[in-house]
mmCIF file of C-alpha atoms and ligand atoms in Angstrom:
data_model
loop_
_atom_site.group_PDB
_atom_site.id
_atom_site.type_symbol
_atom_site.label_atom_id
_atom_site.label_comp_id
_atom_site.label_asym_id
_atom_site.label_seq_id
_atom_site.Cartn_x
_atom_site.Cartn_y
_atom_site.Cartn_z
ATOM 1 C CA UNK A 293 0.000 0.000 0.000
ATOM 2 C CA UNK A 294 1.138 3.558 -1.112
ATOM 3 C CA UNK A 295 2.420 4.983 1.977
ATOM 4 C CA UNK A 296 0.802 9.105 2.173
ATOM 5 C CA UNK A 297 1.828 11.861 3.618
ATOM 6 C CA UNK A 298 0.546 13.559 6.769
ATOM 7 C CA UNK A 299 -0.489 17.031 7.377
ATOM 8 C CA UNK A 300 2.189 17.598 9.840
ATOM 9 C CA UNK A 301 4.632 16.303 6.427
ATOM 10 C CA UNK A 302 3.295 18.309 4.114
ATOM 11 C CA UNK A 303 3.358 21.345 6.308
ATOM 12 C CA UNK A 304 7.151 21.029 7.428
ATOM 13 C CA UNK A 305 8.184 20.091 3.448
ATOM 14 C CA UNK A 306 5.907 23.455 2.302
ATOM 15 C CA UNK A 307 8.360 25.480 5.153
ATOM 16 C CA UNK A 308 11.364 23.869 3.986
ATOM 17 C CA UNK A 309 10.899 23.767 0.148
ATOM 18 C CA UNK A 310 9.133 26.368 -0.372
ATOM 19 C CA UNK A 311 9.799 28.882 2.255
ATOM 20 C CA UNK A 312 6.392 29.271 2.043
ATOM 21 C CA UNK A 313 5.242 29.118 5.994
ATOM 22 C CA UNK A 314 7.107 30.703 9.285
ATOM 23 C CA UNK A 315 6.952 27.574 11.999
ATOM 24 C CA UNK A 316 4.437 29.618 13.768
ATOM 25 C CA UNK A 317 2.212 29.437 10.893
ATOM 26 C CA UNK A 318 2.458 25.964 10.308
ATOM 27 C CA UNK A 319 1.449 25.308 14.140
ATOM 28 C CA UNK A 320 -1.599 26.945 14.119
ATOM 29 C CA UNK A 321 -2.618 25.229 11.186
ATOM 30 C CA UNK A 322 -2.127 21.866 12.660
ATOM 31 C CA UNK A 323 -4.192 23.634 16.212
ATOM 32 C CA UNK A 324 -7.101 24.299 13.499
ATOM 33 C CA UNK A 325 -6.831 21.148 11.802
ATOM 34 C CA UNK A 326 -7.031 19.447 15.228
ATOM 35 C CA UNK A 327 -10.178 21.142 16.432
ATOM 36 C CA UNK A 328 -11.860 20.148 13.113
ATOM 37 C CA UNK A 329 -11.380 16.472 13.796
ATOM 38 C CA UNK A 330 -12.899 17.127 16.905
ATOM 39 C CA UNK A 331 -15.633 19.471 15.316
ATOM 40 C CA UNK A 332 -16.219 16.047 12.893
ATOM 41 C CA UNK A 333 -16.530 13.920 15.581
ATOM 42 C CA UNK A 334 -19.073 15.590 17.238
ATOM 43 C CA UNK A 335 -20.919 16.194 14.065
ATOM 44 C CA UNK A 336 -20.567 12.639 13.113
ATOM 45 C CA UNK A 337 -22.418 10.992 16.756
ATOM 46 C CA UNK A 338 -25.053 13.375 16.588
ATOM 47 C CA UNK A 339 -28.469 12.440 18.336
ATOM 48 C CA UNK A 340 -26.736 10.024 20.040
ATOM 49 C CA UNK A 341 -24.830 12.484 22.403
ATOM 50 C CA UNK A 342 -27.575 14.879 22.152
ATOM 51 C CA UNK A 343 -25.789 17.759 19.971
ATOM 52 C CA UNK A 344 -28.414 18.568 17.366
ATOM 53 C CA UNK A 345 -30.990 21.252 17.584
ATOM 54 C CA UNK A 346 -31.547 24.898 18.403
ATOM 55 C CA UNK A 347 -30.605 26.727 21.140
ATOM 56 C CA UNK A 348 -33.047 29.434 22.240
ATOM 57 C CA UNK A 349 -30.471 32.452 21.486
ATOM 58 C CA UNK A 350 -29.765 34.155 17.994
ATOM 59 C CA UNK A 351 -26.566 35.216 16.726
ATOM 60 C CA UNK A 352 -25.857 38.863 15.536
ATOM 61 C CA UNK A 353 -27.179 38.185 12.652
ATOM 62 C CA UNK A 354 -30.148 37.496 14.366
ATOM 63 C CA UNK A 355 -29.779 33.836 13.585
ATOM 64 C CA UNK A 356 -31.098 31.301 15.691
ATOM 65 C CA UNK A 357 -28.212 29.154 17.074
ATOM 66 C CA UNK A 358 -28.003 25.295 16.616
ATOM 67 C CA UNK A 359 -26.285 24.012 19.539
ATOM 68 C CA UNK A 360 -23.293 22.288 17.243
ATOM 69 C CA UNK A 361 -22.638 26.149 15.791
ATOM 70 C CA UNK A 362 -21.897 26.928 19.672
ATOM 71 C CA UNK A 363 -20.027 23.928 20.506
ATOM 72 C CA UNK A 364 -17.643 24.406 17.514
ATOM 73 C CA UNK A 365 -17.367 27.512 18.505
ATOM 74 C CA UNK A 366 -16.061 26.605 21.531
ATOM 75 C CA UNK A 367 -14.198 23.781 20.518
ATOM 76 C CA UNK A 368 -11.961 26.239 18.064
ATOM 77 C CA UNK A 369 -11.789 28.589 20.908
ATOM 78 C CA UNK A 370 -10.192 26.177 23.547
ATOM 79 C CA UNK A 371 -7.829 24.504 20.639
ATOM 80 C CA UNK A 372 -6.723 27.497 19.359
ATOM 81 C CA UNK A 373 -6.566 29.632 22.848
ATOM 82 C CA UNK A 374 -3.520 28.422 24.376
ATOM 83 C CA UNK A 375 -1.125 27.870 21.227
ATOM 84 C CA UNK A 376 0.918 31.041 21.428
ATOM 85 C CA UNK A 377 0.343 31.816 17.832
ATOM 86 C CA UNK A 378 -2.298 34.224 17.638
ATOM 87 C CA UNK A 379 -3.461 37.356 18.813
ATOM 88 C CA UNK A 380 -7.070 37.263 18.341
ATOM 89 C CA UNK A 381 -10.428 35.357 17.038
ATOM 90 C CA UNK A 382 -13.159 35.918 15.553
ATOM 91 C CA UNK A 383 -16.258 33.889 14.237
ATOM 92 C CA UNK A 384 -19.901 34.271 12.824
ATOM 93 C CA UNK A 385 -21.154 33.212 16.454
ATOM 94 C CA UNK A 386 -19.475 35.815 18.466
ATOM 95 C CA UNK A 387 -20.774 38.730 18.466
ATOM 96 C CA UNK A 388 -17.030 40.929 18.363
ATOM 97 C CA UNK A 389 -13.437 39.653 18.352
ATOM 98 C CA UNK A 390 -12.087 37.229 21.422
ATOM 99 C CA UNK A 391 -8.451 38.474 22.463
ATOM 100 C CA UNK A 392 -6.573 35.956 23.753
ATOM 101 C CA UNK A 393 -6.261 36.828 27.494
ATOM 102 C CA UNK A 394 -3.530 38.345 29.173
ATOM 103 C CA UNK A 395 -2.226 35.003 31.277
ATOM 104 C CA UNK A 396 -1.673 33.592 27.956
ATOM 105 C CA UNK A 397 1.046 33.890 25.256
ATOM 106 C CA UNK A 398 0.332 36.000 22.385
ATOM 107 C CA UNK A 399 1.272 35.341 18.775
ATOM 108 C CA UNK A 400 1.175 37.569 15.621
ATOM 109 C CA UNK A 401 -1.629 35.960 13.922
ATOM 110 C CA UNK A 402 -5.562 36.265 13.486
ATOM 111 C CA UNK A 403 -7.835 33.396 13.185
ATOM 112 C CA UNK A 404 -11.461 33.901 11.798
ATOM 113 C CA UNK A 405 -13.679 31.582 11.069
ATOM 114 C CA UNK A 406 -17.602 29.980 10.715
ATOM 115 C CA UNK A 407 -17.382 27.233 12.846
ATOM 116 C CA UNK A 408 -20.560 25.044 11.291
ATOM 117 C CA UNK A 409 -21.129 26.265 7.772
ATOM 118 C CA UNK A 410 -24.073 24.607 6.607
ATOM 119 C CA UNK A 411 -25.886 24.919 9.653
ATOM 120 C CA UNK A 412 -29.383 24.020 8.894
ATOM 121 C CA UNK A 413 -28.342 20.932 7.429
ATOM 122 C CA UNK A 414 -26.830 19.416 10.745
ATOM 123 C CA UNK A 415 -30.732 18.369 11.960
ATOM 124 C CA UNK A 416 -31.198 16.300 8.220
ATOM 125 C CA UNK A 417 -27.753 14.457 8.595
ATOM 126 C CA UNK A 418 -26.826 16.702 5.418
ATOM 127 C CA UNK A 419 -22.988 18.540 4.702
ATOM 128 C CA UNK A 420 -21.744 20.775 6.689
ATOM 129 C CA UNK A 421 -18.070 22.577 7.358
ATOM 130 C CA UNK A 422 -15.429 24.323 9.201
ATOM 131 C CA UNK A 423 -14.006 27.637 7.179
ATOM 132 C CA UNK A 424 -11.365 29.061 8.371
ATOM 133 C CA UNK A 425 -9.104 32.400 7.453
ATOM 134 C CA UNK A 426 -5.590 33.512 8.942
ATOM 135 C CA UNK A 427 -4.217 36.704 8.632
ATOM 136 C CA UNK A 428 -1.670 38.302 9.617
ATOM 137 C CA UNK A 429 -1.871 41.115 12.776
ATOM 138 C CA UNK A 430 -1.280 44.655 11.550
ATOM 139 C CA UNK A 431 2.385 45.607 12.660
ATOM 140 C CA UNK A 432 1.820 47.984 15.916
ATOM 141 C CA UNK A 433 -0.324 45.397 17.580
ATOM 142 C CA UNK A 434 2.217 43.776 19.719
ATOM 143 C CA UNK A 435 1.580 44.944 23.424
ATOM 144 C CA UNK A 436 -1.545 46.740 22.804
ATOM 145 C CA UNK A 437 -4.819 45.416 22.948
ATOM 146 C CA UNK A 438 -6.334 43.511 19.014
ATOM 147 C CA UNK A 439 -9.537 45.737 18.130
ATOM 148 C CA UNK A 440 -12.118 44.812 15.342
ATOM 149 C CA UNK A 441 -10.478 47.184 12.984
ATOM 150 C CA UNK A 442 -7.115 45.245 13.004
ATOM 151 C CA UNK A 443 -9.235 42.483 11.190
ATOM 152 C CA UNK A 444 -10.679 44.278 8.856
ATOM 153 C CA UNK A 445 -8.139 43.316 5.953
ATOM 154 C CA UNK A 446 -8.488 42.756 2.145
ATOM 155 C CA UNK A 447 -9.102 38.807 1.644
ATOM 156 C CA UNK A 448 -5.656 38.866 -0.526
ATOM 157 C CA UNK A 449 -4.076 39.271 2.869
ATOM 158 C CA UNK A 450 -4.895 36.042 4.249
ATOM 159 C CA UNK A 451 -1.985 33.345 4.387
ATOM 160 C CA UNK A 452 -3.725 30.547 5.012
ATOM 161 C CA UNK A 453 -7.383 29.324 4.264
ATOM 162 C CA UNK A 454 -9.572 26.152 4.254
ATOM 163 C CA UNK A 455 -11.980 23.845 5.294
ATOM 164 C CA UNK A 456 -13.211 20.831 6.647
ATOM 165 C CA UNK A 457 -16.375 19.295 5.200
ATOM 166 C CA UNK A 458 -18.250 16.741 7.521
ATOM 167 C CA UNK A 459 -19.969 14.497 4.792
ATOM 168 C CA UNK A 460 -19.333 10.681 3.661
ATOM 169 C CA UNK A 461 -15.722 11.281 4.320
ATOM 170 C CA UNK A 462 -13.962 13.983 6.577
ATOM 171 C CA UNK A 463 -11.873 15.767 4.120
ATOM 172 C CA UNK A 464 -9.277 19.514 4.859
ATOM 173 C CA UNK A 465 -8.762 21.549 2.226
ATOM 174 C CA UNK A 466 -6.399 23.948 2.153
ATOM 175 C CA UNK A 467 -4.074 26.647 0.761
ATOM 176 C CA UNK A 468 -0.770 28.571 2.184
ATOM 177 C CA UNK A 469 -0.783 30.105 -1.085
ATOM 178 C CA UNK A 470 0.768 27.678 -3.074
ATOM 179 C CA UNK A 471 -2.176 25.615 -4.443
ATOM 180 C CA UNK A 472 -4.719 23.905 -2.786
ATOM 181 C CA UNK A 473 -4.352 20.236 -1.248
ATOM 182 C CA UNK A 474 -6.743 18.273 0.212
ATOM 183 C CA UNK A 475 -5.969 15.948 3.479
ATOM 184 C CA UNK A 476 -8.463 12.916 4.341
ATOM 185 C CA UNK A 477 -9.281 11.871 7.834
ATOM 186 C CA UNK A 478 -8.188 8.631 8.533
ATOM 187 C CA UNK A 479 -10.056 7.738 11.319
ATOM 188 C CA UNK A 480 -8.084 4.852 12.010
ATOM 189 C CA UNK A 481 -4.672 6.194 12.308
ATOM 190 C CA UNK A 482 -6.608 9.281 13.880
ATOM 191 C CA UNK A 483 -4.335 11.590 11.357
ATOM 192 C CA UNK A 484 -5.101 13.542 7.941
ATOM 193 C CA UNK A 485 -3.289 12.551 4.983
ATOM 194 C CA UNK A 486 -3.052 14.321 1.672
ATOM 195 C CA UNK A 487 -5.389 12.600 -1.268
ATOM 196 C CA UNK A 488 -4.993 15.217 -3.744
ATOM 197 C CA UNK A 489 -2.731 17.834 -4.716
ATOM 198 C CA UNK A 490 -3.106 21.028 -6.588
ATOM 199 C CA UNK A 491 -6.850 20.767 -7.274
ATOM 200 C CA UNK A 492 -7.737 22.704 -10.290
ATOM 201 C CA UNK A 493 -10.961 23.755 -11.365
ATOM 202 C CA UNK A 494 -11.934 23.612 -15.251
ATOM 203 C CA UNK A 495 -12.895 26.963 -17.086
ATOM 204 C CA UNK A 496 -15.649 25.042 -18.367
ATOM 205 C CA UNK A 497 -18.495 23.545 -16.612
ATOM 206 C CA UNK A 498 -21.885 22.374 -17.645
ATOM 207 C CA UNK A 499 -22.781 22.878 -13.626
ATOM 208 C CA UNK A 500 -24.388 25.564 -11.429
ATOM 209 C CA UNK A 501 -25.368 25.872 -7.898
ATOM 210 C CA UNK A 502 -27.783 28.567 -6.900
ATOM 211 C CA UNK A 503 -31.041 29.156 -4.731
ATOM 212 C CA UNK A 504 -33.496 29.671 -7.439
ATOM 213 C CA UNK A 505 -35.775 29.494 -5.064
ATOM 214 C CA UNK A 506 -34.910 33.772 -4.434
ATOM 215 C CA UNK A 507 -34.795 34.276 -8.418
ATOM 216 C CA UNK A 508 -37.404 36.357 -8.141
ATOM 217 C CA UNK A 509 -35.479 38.723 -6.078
ATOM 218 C CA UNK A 510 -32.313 38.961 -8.371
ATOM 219 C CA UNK A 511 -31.340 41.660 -10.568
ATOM 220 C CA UNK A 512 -32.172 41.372 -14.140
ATOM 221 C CA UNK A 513 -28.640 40.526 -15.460
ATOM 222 C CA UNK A 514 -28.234 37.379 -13.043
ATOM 223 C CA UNK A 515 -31.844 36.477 -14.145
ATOM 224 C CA UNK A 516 -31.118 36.032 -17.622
ATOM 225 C CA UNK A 517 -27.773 34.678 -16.998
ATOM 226 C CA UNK A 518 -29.024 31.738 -14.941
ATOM 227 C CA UNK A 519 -32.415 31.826 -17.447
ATOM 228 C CA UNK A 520 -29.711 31.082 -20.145
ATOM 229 C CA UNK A 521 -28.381 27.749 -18.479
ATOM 230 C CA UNK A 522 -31.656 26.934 -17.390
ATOM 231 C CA UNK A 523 -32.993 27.133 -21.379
ATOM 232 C CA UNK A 524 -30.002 24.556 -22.254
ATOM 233 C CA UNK A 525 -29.719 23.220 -25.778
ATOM 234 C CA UNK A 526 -33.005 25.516 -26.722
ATOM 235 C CA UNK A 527 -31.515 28.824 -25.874
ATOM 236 C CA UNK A 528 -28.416 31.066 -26.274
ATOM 237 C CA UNK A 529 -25.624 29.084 -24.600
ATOM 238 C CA UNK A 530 -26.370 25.101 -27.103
ATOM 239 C CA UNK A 531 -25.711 23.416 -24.640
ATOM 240 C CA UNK A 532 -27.467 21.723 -20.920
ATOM 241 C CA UNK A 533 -26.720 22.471 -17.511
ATOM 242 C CA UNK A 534 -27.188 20.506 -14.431
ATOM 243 C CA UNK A 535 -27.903 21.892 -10.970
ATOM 244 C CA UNK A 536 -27.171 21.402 -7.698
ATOM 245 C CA UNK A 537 -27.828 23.260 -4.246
ATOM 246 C CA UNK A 538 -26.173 21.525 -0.662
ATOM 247 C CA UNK A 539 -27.754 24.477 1.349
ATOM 248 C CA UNK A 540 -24.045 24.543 2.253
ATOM 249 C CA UNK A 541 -21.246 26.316 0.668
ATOM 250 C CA UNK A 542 -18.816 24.226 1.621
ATOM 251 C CA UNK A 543 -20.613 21.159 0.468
ATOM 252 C CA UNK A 544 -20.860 22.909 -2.810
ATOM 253 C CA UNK A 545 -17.497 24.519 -2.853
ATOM 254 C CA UNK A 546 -16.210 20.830 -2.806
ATOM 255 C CA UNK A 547 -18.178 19.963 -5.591
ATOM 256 C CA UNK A 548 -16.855 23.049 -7.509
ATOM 257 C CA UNK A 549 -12.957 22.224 -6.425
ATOM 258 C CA UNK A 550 -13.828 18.557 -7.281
ATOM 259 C CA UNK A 551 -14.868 18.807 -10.796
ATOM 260 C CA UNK A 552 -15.934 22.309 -12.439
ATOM 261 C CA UNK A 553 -19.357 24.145 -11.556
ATOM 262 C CA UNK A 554 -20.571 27.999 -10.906
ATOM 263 C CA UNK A 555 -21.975 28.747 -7.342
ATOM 264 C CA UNK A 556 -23.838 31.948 -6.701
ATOM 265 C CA UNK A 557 -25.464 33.455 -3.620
ATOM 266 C CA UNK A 558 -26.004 37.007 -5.201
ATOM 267 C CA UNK A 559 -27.348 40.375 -4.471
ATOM 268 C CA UNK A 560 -31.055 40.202 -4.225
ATOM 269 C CA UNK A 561 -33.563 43.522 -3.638
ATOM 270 C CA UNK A 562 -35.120 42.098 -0.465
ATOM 271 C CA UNK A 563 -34.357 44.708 2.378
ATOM 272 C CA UNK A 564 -31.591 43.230 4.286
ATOM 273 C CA UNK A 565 -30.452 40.941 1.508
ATOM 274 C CA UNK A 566 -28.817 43.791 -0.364
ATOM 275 C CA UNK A 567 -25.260 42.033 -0.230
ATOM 276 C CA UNK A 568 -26.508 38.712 -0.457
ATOM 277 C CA UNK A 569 -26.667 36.329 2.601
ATOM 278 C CA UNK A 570 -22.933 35.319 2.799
ATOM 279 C CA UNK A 571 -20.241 37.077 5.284
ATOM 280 C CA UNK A 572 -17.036 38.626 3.660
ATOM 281 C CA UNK A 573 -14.535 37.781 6.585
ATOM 282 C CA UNK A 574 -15.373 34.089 6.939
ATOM 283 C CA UNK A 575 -17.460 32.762 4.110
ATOM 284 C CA UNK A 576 -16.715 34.399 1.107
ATOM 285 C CA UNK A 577 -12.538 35.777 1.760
ATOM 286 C CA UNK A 578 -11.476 32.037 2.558
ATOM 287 C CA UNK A 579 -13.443 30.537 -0.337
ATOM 288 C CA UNK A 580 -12.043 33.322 -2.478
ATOM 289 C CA UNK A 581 -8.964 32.639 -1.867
ATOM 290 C CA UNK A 582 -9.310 28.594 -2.498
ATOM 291 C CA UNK A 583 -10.765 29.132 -6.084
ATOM 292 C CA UNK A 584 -8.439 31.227 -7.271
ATOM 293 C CA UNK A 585 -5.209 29.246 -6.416
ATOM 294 C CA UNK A 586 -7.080 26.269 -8.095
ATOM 295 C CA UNK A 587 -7.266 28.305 -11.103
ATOM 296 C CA UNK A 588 -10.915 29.735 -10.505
ATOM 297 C CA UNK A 589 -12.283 33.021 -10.355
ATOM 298 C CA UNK A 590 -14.750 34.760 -7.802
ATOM 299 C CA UNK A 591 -15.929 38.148 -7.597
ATOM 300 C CA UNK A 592 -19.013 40.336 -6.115
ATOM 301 C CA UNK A 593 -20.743 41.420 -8.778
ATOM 302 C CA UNK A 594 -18.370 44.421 -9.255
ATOM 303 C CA UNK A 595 -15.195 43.394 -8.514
ATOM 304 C CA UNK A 596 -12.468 40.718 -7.422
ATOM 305 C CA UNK A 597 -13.820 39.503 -3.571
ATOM 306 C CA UNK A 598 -9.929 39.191 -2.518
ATOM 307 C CA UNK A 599 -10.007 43.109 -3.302
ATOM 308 C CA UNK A 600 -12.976 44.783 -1.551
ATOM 309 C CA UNK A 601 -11.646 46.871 1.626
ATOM 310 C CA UNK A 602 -14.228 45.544 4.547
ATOM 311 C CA UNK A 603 -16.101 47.959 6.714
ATOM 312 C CA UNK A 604 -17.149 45.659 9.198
ATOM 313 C CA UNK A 605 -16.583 42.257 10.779
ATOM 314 C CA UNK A 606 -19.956 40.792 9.924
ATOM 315 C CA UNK A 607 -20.507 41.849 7.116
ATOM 316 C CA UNK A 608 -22.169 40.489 3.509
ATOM 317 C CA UNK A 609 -20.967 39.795 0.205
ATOM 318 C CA UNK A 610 -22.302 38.737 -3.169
ATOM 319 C CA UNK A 611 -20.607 35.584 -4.322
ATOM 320 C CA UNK A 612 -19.943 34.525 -7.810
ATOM 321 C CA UNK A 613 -17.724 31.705 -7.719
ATOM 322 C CA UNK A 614 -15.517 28.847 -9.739
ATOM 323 C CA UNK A 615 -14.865 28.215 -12.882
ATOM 324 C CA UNK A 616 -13.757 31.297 -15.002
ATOM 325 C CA UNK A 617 -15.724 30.880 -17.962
ATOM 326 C CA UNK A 618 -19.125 31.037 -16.258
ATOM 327 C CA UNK A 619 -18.060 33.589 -13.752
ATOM 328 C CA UNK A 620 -16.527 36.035 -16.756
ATOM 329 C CA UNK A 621 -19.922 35.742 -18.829
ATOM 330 C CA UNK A 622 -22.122 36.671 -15.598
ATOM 331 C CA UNK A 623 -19.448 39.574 -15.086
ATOM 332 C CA UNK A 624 -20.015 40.502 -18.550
ATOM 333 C CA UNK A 625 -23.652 40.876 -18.509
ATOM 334 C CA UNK A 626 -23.578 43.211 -14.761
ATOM 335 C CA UNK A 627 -21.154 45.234 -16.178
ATOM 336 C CA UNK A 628 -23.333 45.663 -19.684
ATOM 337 C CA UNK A 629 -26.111 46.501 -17.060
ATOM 338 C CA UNK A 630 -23.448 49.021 -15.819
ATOM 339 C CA UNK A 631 -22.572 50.777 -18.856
ATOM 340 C CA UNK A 632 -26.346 50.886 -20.316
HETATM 341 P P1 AHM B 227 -24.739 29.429 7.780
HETATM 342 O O1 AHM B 227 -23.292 29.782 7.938
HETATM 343 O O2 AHM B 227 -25.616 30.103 8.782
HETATM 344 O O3 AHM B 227 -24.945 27.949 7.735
HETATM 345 O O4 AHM B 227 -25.259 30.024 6.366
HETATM 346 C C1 AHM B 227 -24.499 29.817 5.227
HETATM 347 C C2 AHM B 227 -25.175 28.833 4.301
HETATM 348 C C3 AHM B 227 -24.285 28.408 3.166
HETATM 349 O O5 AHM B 227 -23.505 27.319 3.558
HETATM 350 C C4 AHM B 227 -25.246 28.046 2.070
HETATM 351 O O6 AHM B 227 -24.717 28.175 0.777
HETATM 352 C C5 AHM B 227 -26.371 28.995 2.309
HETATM 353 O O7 AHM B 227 -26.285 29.417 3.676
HETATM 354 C C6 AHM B 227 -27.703 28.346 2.070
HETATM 355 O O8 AHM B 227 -28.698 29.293 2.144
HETATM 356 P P2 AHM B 227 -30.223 29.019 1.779
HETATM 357 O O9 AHM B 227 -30.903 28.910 3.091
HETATM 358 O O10 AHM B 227 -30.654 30.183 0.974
HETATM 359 O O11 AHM B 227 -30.301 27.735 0.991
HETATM 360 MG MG1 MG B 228 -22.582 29.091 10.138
#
């Protein structure tokens, strides 16, 4: 049997060979990856030790809390608490940044993340995922207190991004900025190992993940885009499409890194759905930054997500995402909106 290589190998040859990671880097990684497995094993018992259903609290997003979007929390929060390597945390279910506290050694990094993406699907047994972001602290923030402004960082700062999807098979996927690779959980050996290297998305794709559900709601440009792959071999683009919709991005976003495919969770005209449902700082900048070092593209509506300045910690983003073809024609038609 092929013998593979480990996370913890992969990550020391990428700071060797590559110079691509400082040690400290490389540590908190393996402190993420390590609360994941955890994350997935508590996803995977499920009714059995009692973790799935609501809590009676929202988030602030005013979304009710499942109790395994609060656990994970926590369980990234204790992991990564201790480590030395950061400076600060912050997630969808926390309300403002945690420091780390005073008694405890401080590193130069910040860790963001959506602890259960997918959340409505952990009741139905259905995908759901870890994303995660690092940056880097703004220089000036050693010996002063982290504030939510030090976050607030163009996506094509990050260093490091992934995720862990919770389906069939436990699976990391992640970038340093040289690629993306994707580790397996073996279960057995209780370690990941890499199953596939530089995953590269096609630039064309006969698939397309969207709520069409909200169509109604869209603007008229990403009507008649998605209108044209709906009409298949009878309309403009002579040829089918297929759809698919997880009701998680990650779950999708696998698909997409897997084999080719569109995903969109666009602007819509709904009050409060302006920017689409998606957050910037842990949904959309870490899958940003995962489709375009495989090779795909993903943008707002207006421009490249990896560029847009953000305001706030929480909040939205348009999201047009994977492979290049599909996600230049949509950008075509807004900006023919644009000029008209
Ligand atoms: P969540 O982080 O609260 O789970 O919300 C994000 C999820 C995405 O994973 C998914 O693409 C989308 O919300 C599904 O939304 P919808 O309810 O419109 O299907
Ligand atoms: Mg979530």
């Amino acid at each position: 049997m092929t013998k593979r290589k480990t996370l913890t190998q992969f990550l020391v040859e990428q700071q060797r060979l590559e110079k691509a990671m400082p040690a400290q880097l490389r540590l908190l990684i393996e402190v993420v990856a390590r609360a994941c497995k955890v994350i997935g094993h508590t996803v995977n018992k499920g009714a059995i030790s009692g973790v799935l259903g609501s809590l009676d609290q929202e988030n602030v997003q005013g979304e009710v809390q499942k109790k395994l979007d609060v656990i994970s929390n926590d369980i990234l929060l204790e992991a990564n608490e201790w480590g030395g390597h950061l400076a600060a945390m912050a997630s969808e279910e926390m309300d403002t940044l945690h420091p780390i506290p005073n008694r405890l050694p401080k590193g130069e990094y910040l860790l963001v993340y959506d602890p259960i993406d997918g959340s409505s699907n952990i009741d139905v047994n259905g995908i759901v995922g870890t994303i995660f972001s690092v940056l880097k602290a703004p220089p000036g923030t050693e010996g002063r207190d982290v504030t939510e402004a030090d976050f607030l960082q163009p996506g094509r700062e990050q260093v490091a991004a992934g995720y862990a999807i919770y389906g069939p098979q436990t699976v990391l996927v992640l970038t340093v900025g040289t690629g993306v690779y994707a580790f397996s959980l073996d279960r057995e050996m209780g370690s990941w190992v890499l199953t596939s290297e530089k995953l590269t998305i096609p630039a064309r794709t006969d698939e397309f993940a969207v709520n069409m559900a909200n169509e109604r709601h869209w603007n008229e440009p990403t009507r008649r885009y998605i209108g044209e792959l709906m009409a298949g071999t009878d309309g403009p683009r002579g040829r089918d499409f297929n759809m698919r919709w997880m009701g998680s991005m990650v779950g999708d976003v696998h698909r997409i890194l897997t084999k080719g495919g569109v995903f969109l969770y666009p602007a819509d005209t709904r009050p409060g759905k302006e920017n689409g449902k998606l957050r910037l700082m842990y949904e959309g900048n870490p899958i940003a930054f995962l489709i375009e070092q495989a090779g795909g593209k993903a943008f707002n509506g207006t421009c490249r997500i990896l560029d847009i300045e953000p305001q706030e910690l929480h909040q939205r983003v348009p999201i047009i995402l994977g492979s290049s073809e599909e996600v230049d024609r949509l950008d075509e038609m807004l900006k023919d909106r644009v000029a008209a």
